[in-house]
């Protein structure tokens, strides 16, 4: 499985995190890796059709990254709040907020991933999962944070 695919799986799990409490996330992670699609939206199901399910070491890597991002969430949210002055986190779309969290984790806490790669990957995921203006918003916020 490619790094891009692993990153996308981490994103999809992180996206669920905003809709479930901590206790429910263990079950949600289990559903995710068992291939249970809780979505009733046929279009949403179709968009995920070509993303291979992680297995073995890949699944463990996705879970590890998910928990690492979650462990730094408060720090990351503080950075986002500062960079988006005038915007409360609640006003930022869930897709965009999740992508910002993942990219900032990679930029600040993962020395193996260059900032440019983290930004580019977040922008690409925004094009796939976000609204029309999502990629520009993501790029703008992350570009502001890379110079600090």
Short mmCIF file of C-alpha atoms in Angstrom, two decimals, residues 29-123:
data_model
loop_
_atom_site.label_atom_id
_atom_site.label_comp_id
_atom_site.label_asym_id
_atom_site.label_seq_id
_atom_site.Cartn_x
_atom_site.Cartn_y
_atom_site.Cartn_z
CA UNK A 29 -12.12 1.51 13.93
CA UNK A 30 -13.16 -2.11 14.04
CA UNK A 31 -16.03 -1.42 11.60
CA UNK A 32 -13.64 0.45 9.34
CA UNK A 33 -11.13 -2.36 9.11
CA UNK A 34 -13.80 -5.03 8.81
CA UNK A 35 -15.03 -3.25 5.71
CA UNK A 36 -18.41 -2.35 7.15
CA UNK A 37 -19.70 0.64 5.21
CA UNK A 38 -22.08 2.52 7.49
CA UNK A 39 -22.92 4.99 4.75
CA UNK A 40 -26.32 4.75 3.09
CA UNK A 41 -25.27 7.25 0.42
CA UNK A 42 -24.53 5.32 -2.79
CA UNK A 43 -22.42 8.18 -4.21
CA UNK A 44 -20.26 8.26 -1.05
CA UNK A 45 -19.81 4.48 -1.21
CA UNK A 46 -18.76 4.73 -4.86
CA UNK A 47 -16.08 7.38 -4.11
CA UNK A 48 -14.32 4.95 -1.74
CA UNK A 49 -14.62 1.90 -3.99
CA UNK A 50 -11.09 1.98 -5.34
CA UNK A 51 -9.31 2.50 -2.03
CA UNK A 52 -7.95 -0.90 -0.99
CA UNK A 53 -8.59 -1.91 2.61
CA UNK A 54 -5.42 -1.94 4.72
CA UNK A 55 -4.42 -5.31 6.13
CA UNK A 56 -1.67 -6.59 8.40
CA UNK A 57 1.19 -4.13 8.83
CA UNK A 58 -0.61 -1.48 6.80
CA UNK A 59 -3.64 -1.64 9.09
CA UNK A 60 -1.38 -1.35 12.13
CA UNK A 61 0.38 1.66 10.59
CA UNK A 62 -2.96 3.37 9.92
CA UNK A 63 -4.10 2.79 13.51
CA UNK A 64 -0.76 3.99 14.88
CA UNK A 65 -0.91 7.20 12.83
CA UNK A 66 -4.53 7.77 13.81
CA UNK A 67 -3.71 7.57 17.51
CA UNK A 68 -0.59 9.73 17.09
CA UNK A 69 -2.59 12.51 15.43
CA UNK A 70 -5.29 12.23 18.12
CA UNK A 71 -2.67 12.52 20.86
CA UNK A 72 -1.53 15.91 19.46
CA UNK A 73 -5.01 17.19 18.60
CA UNK A 74 -5.10 19.99 21.20
CA UNK A 75 -1.72 21.36 20.08
CA UNK A 76 -2.69 21.09 16.42
CA UNK A 77 -6.05 22.78 17.01
CA UNK A 78 -4.27 25.66 18.75
CA UNK A 79 -2.05 26.12 15.67
CA UNK A 80 -5.08 26.06 13.37
CA UNK A 81 -6.92 28.58 15.53
CA UNK A 82 -3.94 30.93 15.46
CA UNK A 83 -3.45 30.59 11.69
CA UNK A 84 -7.14 31.12 10.91
CA UNK A 85 -7.62 34.24 12.98
CA UNK A 86 -11.24 35.15 13.07
CA UNK A 87 -12.39 31.57 12.49
CA UNK A 88 -13.52 29.32 15.30
CA UNK A 89 -12.80 25.65 14.72
CA UNK A 90 -16.55 25.01 14.67
CA UNK A 91 -16.85 27.20 11.57
CA UNK A 92 -14.32 25.20 9.58
CA UNK A 93 -15.80 22.32 7.60
CA UNK A 94 -15.16 18.86 9.02
CA UNK A 95 -13.27 17.70 5.93
CA UNK A 96 -11.04 20.78 5.93
CA UNK A 97 -10.44 20.63 9.67
CA UNK A 98 -9.52 16.95 9.51
CA UNK A 99 -7.12 17.56 6.62
CA UNK A 100 -5.51 20.48 8.43
CA UNK A 101 -5.03 18.32 11.52
CA UNK A 102 -3.44 15.51 9.54
CA UNK A 103 -1.16 17.79 7.52
CA UNK A 104 -0.07 19.78 10.58
CA UNK A 105 0.71 16.56 12.41
CA UNK A 106 2.94 15.55 9.50
CA UNK A 107 4.56 18.98 9.33
CA UNK A 108 5.23 19.40 13.04
CA UNK A 109 5.55 15.90 14.49
CA UNK A 110 6.78 13.64 11.67
CA UNK A 111 10.32 14.44 10.60
CA UNK A 112 10.17 11.91 7.75
CA UNK A 113 7.61 13.89 5.77
CA UNK A 114 8.72 17.17 4.15
CA UNK A 115 6.34 20.09 4.64
CA UNK A 116 5.78 20.43 0.89
CA UNK A 117 4.68 16.79 0.67
CA UNK A 118 2.29 17.16 3.63
CA UNK A 119 0.75 20.26 2.05
CA UNK A 120 0.46 18.73 -1.41
CA UNK A 121 -1.14 15.56 -0.08
CA UNK A 122 -3.64 17.56 2.00
CA UNK A 123 -4.55 19.64 -1.05
#
